[in-house]
Short mmCIF file of C-alpha atoms and ligand atoms in Angstrom, two decimals:
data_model
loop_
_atom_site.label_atom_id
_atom_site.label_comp_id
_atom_site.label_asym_id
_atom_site.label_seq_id
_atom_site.Cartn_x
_atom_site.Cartn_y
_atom_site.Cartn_z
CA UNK A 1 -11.60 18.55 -16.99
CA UNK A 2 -13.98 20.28 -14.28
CA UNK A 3 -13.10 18.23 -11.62
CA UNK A 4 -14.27 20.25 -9.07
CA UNK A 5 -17.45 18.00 -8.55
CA UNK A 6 -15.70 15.29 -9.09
CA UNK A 7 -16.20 12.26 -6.69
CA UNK A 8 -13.36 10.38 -5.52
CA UNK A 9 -14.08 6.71 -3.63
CA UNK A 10 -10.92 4.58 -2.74
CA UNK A 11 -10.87 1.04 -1.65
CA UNK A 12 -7.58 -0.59 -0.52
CA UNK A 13 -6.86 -4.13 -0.10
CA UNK A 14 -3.28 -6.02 1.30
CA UNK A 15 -0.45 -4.19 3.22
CA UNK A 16 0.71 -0.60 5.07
CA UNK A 17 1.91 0.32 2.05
CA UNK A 18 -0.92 0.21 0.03
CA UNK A 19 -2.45 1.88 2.59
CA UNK A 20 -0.21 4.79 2.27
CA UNK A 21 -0.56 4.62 -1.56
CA UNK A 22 -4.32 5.30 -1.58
CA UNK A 23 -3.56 7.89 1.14
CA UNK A 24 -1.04 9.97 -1.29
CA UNK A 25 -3.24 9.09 -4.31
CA UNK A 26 -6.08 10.78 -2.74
CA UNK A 27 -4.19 13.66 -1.71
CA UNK A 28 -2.60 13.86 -5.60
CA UNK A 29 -6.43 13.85 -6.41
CA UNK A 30 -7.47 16.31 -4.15
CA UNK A 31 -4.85 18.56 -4.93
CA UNK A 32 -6.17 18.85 -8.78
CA UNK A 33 -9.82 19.31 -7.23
CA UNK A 34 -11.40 15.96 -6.83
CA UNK A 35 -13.46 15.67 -3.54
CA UNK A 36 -12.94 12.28 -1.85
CA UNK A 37 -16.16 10.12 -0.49
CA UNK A 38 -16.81 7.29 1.90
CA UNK A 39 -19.58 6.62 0.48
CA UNK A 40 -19.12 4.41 -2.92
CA UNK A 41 -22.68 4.92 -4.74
CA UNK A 42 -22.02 8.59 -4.80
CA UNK A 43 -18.87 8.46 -6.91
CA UNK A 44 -17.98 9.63 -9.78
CA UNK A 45 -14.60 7.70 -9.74
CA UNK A 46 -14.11 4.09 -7.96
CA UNK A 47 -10.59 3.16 -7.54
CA UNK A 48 -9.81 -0.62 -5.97
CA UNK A 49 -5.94 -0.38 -4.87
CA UNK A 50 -5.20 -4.23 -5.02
CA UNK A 51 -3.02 -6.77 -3.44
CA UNK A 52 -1.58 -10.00 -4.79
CA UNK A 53 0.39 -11.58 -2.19
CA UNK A 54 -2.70 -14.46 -1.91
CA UNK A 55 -4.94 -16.14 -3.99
CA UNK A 56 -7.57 -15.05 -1.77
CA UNK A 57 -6.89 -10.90 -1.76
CA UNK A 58 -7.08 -11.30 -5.74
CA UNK A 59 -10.36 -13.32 -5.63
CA UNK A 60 -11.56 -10.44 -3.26
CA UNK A 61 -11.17 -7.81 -6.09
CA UNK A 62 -12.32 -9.84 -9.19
CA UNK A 63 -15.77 -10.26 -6.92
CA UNK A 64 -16.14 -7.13 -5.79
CA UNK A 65 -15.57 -5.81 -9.36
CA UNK A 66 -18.40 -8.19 -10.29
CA UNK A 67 -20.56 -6.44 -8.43
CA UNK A 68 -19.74 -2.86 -9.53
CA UNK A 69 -21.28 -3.95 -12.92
CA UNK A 70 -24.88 -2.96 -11.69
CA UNK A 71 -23.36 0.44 -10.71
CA UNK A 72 -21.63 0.88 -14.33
CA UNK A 73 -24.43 0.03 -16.19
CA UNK A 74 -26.66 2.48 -14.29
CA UNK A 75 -24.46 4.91 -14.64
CA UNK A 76 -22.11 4.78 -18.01
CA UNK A 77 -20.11 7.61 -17.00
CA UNK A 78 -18.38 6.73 -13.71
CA UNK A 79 -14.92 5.42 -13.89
CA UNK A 80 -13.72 2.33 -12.46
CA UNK A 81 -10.16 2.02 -11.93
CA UNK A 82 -7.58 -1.48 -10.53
CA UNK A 83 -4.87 0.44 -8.93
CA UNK A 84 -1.78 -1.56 -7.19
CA UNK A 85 -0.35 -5.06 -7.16
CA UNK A 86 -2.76 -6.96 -8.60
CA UNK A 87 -2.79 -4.37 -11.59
CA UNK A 88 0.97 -4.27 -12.05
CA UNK A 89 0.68 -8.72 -11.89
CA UNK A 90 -2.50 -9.32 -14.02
CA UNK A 91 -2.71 -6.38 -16.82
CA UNK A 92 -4.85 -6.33 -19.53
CA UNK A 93 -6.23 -9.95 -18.06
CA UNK A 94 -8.32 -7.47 -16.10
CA UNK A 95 -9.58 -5.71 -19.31
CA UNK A 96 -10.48 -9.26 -20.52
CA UNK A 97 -12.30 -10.81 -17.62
CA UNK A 98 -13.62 -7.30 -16.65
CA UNK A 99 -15.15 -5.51 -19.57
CA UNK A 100 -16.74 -2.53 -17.30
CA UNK A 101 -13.26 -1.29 -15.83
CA UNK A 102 -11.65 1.97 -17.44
CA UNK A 103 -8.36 2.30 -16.08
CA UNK A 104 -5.32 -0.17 -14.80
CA UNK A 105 -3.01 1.65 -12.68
CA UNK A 106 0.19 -0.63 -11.54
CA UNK A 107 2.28 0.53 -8.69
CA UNK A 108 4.93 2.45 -10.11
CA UNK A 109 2.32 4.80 -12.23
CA UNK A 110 0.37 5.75 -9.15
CA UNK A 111 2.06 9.31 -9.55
CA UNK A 112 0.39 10.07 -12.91
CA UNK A 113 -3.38 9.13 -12.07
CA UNK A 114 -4.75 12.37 -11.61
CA UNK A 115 -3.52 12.48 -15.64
CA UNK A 116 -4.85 9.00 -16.54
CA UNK A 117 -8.64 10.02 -14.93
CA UNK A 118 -8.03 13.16 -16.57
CA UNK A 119 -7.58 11.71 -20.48
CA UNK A 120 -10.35 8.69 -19.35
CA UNK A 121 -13.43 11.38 -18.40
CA UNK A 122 -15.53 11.47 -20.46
CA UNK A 123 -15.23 9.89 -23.26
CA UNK A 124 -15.34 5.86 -21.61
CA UNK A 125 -11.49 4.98 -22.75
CA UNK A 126 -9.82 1.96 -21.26
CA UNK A 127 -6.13 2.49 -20.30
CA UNK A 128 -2.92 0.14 -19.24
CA UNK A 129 -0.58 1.96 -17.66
CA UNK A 130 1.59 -0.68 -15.95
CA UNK A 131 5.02 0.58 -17.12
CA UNK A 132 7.88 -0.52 -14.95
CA UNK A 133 10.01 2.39 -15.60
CA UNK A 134 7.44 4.66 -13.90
CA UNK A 135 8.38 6.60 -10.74
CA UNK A 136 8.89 4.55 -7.39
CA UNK A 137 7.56 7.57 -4.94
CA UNK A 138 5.70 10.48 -5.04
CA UNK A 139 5.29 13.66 -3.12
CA UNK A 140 2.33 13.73 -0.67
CA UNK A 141 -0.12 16.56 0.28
CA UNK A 142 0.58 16.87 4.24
CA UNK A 143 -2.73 17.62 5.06
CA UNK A 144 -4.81 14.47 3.14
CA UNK A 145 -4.38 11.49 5.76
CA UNK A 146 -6.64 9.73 7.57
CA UNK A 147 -5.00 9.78 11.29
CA UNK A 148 -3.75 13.68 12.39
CA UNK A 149 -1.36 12.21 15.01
CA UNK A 150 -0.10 9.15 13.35
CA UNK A 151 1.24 8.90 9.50
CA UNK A 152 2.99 6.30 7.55
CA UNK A 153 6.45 7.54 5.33
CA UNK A 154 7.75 5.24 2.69
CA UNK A 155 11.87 5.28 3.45
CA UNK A 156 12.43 2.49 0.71
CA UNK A 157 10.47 0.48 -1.50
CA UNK A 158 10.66 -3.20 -3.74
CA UNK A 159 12.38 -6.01 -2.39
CA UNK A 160 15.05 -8.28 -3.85
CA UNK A 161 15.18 -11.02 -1.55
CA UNK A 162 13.29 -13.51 -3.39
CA UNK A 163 11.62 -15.77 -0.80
CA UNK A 164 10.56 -18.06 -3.22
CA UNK A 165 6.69 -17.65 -1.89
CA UNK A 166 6.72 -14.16 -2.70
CA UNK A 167 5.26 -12.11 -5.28
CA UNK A 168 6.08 -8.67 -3.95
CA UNK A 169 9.67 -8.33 -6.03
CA UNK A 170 7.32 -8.99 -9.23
CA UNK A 171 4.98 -6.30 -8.87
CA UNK A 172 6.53 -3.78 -6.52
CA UNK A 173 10.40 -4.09 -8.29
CA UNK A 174 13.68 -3.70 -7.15
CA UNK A 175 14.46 -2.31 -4.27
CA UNK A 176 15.06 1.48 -4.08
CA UNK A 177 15.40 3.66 -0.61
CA UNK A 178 14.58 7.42 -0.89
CA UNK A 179 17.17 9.86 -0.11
CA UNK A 180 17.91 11.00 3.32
CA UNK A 181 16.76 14.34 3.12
CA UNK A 182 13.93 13.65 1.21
CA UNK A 183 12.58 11.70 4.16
CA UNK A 184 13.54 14.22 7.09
CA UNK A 185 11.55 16.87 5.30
CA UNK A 186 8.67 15.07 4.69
CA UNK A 187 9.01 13.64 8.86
CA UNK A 188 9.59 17.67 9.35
CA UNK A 189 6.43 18.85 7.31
CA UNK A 190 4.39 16.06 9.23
CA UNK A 191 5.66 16.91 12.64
CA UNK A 192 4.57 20.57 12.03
CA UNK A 193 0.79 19.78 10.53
CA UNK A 194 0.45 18.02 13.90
CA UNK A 195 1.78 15.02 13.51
CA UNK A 196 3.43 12.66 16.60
CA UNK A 197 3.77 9.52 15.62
CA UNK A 198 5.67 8.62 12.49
CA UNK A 199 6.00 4.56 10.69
CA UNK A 200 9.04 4.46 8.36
CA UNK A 201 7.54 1.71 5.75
CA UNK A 202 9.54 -0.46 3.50
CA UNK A 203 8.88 -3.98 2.04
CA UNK A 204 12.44 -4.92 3.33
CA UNK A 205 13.09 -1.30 5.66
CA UNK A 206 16.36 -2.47 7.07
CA UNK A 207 18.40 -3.03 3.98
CA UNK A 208 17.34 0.89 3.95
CA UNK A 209 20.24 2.60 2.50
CA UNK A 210 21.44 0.35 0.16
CA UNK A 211 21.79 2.29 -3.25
CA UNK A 212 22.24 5.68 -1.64
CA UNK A 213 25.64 7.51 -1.51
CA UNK A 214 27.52 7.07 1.52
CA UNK A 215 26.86 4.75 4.92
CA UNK A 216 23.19 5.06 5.25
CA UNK A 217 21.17 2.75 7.06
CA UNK A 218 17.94 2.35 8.73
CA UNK A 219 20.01 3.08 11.80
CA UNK A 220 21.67 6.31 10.62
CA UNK A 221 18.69 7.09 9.91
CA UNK A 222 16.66 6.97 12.80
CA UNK A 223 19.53 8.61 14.73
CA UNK A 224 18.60 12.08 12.60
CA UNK A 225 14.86 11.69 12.40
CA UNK A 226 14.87 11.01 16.38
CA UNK A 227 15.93 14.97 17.20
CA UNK A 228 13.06 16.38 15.02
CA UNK A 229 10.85 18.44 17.18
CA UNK A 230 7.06 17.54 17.39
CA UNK A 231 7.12 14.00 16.89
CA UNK A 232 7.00 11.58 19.92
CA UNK A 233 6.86 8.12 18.73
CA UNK A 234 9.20 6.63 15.69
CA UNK A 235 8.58 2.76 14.83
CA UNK A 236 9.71 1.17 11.37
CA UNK A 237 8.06 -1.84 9.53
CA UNK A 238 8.50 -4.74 8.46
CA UNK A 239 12.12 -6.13 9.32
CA UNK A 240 13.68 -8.99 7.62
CA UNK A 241 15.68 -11.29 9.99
CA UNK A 242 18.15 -11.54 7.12
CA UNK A 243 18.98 -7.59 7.09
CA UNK A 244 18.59 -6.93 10.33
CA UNK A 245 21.72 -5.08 12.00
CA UNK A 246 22.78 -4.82 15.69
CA UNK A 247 23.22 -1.31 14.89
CA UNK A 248 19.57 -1.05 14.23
CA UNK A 249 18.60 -2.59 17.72
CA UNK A 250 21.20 -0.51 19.44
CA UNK A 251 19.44 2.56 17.77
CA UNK A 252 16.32 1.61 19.29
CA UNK A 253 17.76 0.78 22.59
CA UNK A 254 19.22 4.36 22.77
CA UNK A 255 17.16 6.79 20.84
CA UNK A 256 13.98 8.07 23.36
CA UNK A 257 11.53 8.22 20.38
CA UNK A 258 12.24 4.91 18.70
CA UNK A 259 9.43 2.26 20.13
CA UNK A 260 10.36 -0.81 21.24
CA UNK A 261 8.45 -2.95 19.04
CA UNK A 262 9.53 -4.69 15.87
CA UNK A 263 7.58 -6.62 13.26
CA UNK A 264 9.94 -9.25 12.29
CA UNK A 265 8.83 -12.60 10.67
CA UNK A 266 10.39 -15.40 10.64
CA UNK A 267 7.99 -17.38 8.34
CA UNK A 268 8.71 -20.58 9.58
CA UNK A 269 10.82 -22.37 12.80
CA UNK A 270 12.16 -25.57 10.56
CA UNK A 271 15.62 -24.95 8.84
CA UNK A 272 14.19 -27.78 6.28
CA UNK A 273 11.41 -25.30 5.66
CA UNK A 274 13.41 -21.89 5.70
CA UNK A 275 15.98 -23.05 3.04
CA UNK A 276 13.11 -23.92 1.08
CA UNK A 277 11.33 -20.45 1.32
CA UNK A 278 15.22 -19.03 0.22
CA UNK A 279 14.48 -16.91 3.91
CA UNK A 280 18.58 -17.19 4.27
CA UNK A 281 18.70 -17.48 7.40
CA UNK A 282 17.95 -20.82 10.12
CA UNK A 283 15.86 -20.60 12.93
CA UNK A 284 18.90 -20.73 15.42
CA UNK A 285 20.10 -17.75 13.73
CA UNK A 286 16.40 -16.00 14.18
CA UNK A 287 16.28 -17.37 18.51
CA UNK A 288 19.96 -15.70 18.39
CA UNK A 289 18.48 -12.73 16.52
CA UNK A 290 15.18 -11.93 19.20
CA UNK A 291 18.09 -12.95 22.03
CA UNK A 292 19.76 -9.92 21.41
CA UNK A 293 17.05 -7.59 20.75
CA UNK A 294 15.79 -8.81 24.15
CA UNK A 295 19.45 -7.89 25.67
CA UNK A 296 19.77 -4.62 23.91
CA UNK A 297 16.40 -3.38 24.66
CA UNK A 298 15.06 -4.82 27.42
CA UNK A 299 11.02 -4.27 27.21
CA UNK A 300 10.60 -4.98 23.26
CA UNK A 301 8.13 -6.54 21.74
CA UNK A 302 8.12 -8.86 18.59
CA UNK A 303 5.91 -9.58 16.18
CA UNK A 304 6.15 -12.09 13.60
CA UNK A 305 4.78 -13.84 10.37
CA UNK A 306 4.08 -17.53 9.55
CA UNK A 307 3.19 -19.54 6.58
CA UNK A 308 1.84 -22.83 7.27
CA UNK A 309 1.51 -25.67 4.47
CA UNK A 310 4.44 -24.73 2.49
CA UNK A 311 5.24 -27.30 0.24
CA UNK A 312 6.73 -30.28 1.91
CA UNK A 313 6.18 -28.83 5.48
CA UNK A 314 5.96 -32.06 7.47
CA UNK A 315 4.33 -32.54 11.29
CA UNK A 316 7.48 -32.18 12.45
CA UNK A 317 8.44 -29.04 10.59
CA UNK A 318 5.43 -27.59 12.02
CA UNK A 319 5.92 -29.04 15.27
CA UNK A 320 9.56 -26.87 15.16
CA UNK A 321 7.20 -23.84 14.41
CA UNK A 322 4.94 -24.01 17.20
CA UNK A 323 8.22 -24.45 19.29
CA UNK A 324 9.47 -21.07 18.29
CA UNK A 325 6.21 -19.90 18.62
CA UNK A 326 6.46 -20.91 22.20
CA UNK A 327 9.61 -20.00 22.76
CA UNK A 328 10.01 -16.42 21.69
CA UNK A 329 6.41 -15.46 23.28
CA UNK A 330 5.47 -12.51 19.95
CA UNK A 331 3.38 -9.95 21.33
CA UNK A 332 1.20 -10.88 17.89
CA UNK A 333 1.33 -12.93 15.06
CA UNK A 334 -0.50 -13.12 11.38
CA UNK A 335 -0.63 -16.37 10.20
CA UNK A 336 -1.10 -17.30 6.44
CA UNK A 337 -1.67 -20.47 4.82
CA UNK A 338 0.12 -21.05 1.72
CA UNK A 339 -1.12 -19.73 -1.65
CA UNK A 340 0.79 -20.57 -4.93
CA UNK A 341 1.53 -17.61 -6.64
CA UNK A 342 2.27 -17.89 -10.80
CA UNK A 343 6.12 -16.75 -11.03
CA UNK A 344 7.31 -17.06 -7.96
CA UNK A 345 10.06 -19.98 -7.46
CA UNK A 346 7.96 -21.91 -5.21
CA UNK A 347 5.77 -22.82 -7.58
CA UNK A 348 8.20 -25.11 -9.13
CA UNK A 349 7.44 -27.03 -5.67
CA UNK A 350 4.31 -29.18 -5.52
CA UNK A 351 1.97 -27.49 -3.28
CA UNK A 352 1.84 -30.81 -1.81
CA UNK A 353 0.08 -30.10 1.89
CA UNK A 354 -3.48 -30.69 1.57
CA UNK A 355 -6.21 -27.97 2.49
CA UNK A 356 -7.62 -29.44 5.64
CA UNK A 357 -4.00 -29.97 6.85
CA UNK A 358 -3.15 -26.12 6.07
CA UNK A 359 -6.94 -24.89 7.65
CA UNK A 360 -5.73 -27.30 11.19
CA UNK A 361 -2.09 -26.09 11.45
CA UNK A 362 -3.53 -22.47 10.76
CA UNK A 363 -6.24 -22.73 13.93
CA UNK A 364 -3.46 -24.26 16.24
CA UNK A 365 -1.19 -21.35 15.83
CA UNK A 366 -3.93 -18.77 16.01
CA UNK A 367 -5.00 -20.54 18.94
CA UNK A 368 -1.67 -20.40 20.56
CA UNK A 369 -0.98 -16.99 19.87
CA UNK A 370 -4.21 -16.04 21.80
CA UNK A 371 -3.18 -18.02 24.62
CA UNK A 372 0.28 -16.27 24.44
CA UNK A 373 -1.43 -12.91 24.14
CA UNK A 374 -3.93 -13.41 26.99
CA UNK A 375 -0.86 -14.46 29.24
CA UNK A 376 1.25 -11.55 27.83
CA UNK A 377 -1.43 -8.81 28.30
CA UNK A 378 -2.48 -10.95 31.89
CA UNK A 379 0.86 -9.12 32.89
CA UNK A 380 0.41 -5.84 32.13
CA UNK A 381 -2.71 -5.11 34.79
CA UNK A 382 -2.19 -3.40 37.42
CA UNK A 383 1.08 -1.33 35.63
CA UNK A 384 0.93 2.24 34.09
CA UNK A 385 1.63 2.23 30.27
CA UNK A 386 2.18 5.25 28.71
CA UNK A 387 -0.21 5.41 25.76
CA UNK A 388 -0.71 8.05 22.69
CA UNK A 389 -4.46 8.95 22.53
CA UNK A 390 -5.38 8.02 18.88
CA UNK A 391 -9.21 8.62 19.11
CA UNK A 392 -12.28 8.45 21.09
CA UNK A 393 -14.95 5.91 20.71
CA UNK A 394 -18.14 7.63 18.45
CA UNK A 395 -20.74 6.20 21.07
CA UNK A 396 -19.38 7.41 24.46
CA UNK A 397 -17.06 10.18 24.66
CA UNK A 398 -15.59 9.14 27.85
CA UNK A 399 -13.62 6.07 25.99
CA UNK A 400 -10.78 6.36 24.27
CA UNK A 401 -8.61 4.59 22.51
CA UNK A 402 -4.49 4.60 21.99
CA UNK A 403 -1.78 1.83 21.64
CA UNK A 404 1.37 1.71 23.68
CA UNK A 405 5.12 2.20 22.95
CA UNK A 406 5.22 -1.72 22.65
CA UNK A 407 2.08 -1.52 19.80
CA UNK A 408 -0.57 -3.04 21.87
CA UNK A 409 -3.84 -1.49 21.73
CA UNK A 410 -5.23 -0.04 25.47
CA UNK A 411 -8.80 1.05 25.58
CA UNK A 412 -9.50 2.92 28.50
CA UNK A 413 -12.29 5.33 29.71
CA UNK A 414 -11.81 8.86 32.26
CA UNK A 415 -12.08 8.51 35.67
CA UNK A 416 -15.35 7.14 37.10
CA UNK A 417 -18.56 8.66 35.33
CA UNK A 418 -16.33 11.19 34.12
CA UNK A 419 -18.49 14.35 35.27
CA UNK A 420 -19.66 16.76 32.63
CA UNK A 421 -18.48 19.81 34.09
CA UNK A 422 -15.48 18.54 34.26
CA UNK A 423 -15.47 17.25 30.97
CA UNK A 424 -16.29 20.67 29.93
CA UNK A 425 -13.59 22.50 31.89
CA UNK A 426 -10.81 20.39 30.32
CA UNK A 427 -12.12 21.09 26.52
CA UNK A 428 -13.69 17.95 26.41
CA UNK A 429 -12.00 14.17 25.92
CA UNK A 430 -11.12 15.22 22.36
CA UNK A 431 -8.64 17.53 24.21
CA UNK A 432 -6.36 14.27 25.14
CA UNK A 433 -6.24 13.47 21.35
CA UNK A 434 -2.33 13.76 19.93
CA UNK A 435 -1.29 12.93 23.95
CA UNK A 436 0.97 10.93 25.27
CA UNK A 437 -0.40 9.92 28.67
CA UNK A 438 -0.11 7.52 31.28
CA UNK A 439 -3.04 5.30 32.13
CA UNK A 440 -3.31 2.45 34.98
CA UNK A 441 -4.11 -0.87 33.30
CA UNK A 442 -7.11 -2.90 35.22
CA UNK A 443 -7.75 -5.57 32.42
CA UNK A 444 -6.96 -7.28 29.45
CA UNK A 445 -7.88 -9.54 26.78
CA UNK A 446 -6.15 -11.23 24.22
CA UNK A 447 -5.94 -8.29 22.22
CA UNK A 448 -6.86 -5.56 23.84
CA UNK A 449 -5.75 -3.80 27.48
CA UNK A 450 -8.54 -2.24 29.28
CA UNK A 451 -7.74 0.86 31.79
CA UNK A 452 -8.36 4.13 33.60
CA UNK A 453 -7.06 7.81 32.97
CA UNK A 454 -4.75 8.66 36.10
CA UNK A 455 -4.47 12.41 35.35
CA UNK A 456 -7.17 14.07 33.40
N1 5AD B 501 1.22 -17.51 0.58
C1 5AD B 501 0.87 -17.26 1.88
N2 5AD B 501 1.35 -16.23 2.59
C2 5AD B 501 2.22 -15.40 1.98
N3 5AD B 501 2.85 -14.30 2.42
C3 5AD B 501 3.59 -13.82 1.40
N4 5AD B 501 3.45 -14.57 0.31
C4 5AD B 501 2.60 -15.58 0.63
C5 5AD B 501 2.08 -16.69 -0.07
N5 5AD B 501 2.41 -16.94 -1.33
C6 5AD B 501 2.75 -13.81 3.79
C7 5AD B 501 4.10 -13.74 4.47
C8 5AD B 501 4.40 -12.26 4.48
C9 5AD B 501 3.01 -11.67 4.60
C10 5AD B 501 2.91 -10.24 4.19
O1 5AD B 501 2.24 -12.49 3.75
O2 5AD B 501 3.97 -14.24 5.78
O3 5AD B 501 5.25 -11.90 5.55
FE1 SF4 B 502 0.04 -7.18 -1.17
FE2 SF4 B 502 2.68 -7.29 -1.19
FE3 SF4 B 502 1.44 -5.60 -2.80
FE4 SF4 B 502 1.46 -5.15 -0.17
S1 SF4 B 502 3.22 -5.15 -1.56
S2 SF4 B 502 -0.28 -5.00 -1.49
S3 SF4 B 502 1.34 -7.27 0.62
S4 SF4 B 502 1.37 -7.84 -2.86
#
């Protein structure tokens, strides 16, 4: 196949991790000589990487695959492929309800699509290729990602915790945690392409370890990738309160380059609730949990999940949720109302809480966690934060943008009017890009601090 003119467009829907997938599919691509495009009516290839975890992310696909069928029809020879979750969960139901799509990748065959596009070109096939047996990881190019300072590395993958909500051990498998070494090289290859900030990604990263020879965990771990030279910044997503380890929060208490931020939901704050979602684990044990983070590293930040309108969630369930919300004061939250998903153990419940009761609990813990993060980011003005420049804005060079150690996002601008000549002198803003550098805080918002350069 000449696929040197070969257009590449990649949409991706859901989590980090499919993020990261499209990222080292695109690379894979590239690598055979594929160009990639951001611009989707000038492809020769569209790929949708897909996510299942809600109703809503499927319905997403299905209608945006609706309206690729103008773009098929006027041109017969591009390929559409469903790469992903949503793939690996509905099959050949996607051949059915979508006539126009060529190829359905699921997530353990994500290694072999430059060979599935290859055998599809030209000649209109349709192919499944959702075997579970397929490979769990795959080798990246370095070079193909979209942020030079800040990359995503996949330590383990799967999950086999079984909240009963959850349709991630379905279409993502067991768990499985790469080998050590496999991961320090790739940290290694990153840090010397450029590289300073590195997010160790796992559906369940601290059971990371389990499978592999020896006493590996996420915290021996971090202990060896902390030394390696170049990177700045390590952080680790997303933590299960059930697996996490005071080991792990000790590493991140000691080690410089570990950020003191953790993504840890806890779903819901009613033990009723928990049990229910099979979470193993009661909100007393969660408080006691961000208690000793909060001891063992004094300036964390948390971050946390919810799912409101599971079924049987009463007021007063809820009401223990927006306690805990309260209580532990997360630096963000994402809140989800409940979607059934086919398979899952929860479905055997009767997704009893009515819409309008899901869409009102929803707003009052969005609206809480904005008041939480306006008073939360009310107290960082007038402090320094130390901030890693990630990029500048496109309309005034002069702005910039970075997040902190504790992950919130700063915005902040060079001193005054930020003369040209000086601009000049220094190589320009871009120069500050891949920096760690301290800036004064002067205001916030709910999700966003605003400041000033203090030593450009
Ligand atoms: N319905 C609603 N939210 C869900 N999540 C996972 N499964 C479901 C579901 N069936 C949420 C959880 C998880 C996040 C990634 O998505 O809060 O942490
Ligand atoms: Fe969605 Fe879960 Fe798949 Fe990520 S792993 S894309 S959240 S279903």
């Amino acid at each position: 196949m000449n696929t040197n003119q070969t257009k590449v467009f990649i949409k991706t829907y859901g989590c980090q991790m499919n993020k990261l997938d499209s990222e080292l599919s695109v690379g894979a691509l590239v690598k055979e000589g594929y160009t990639f495009t951001e611009d989707e009516g000038a492809a020769d290839v569209i790929l949708l990487n897909t996510c299942s975890v809600r109703n809503k992310a499927e319905h997403k696909v299905y209608s945006q695959l609706g309206s690729l069928r103008d773009q098929k029809e006027k041109n017969p020879g591009l390929i559409l492929g469903v790469l992903g979750c949503m793939a690996q969960n509905d099959g050949e139901k996607i051949f059915r309800r979508m006539p126009h799509v060529n190829l359905v990748c699921g997530t353990r065959m994500f290694s072999k699509l430059p060979e599935l596009l290859g055998k599809i070109n030209g000649t209109n096939k349709r192919i499944l290729a959702i075997d579970e047996d397929g490979e769990v990881t795959f080798d990246r190019l370095i070079t193909q990602r979209p942020n030079r300072y800040k990359a995503f590395v996949s330590v383990m993958r799967g999950c086999d915790n079984y909240c009963s909500y959850c349709i991630v051990p379905y279409v993502r498998g067991r768990e499985f945690s790469r080998p050590v070494e496999d991961v320090i090289n790739e940290v290694k290859d990153l840090a010397d392409d450029g590289c300073k900030e590195v997010t160790l990604l796992g559906q369940n990263v601290n059971s990371y370890g389990k499978g592999l020879n020896g006493d590996t965990t996420l915290a021996t771990l971090l202990r060896k990738l902390d030394p390696i030279e170049g990177i700045e910044r390590i952080r680790f997503v997303t933590s299960h309160p059930g697996d996490m380890t005071r080991d792990i929060l000790e590493a991140v208490g000691e080690l410089p380059k570990v950020c003191e931020n953790l993504h840890m939901p806890a779903q819901s704050g009613s033990d009723r609730v928990l049990e229910r979602m099979r979470r193993q684990y009661t909100s007393e044990y969660y408080r006691g949990l961000v208690e000793m983070a909060r001891s063992l590293v004094p300036d964390i930040t948390i971050a946390s999940d919810f799912i409101v309108g599971f079924p049987g969630e009463a007021e007063d369930d809820f009401e223990d949720t927006v306690s805990l919300m309260k209580d532990v004061r997360y630096q963000n939250c994402f809140i989800f109302k409940y979607s059934p998903r086919t398979g899952t153990a929860a479905t055997e419940l009767k997704d009893d809480v009515p819409e309008e009761t899901k869409k009102r609990r929803n707003q009052i813990l969005l609206d809480l966690q904005s008041e939480i993060n306006k008073e939360r980011n009310r107290e960082v003005v007038g402090k320094s934060v130390e901030v890693l420049v990630e990029g500048t804005s496109k309309t005034d060079e002069c702005r910039l943008t970075g997040r902190t150690r504790q992950n919130q996002i700063v915005v902040f601008s060079l001193p005054e009017t930020c003369p040209p000549e000086r601009l000049s002198r220094a190589g320009g803003s871009a120069s500050l890009l891949g920096k760690l550098t301290n800036i004064d805080i002067v205001d916030s918002t709910d999700l966003t601090l605003f400041g000033v350069i203090n030593e450009f």
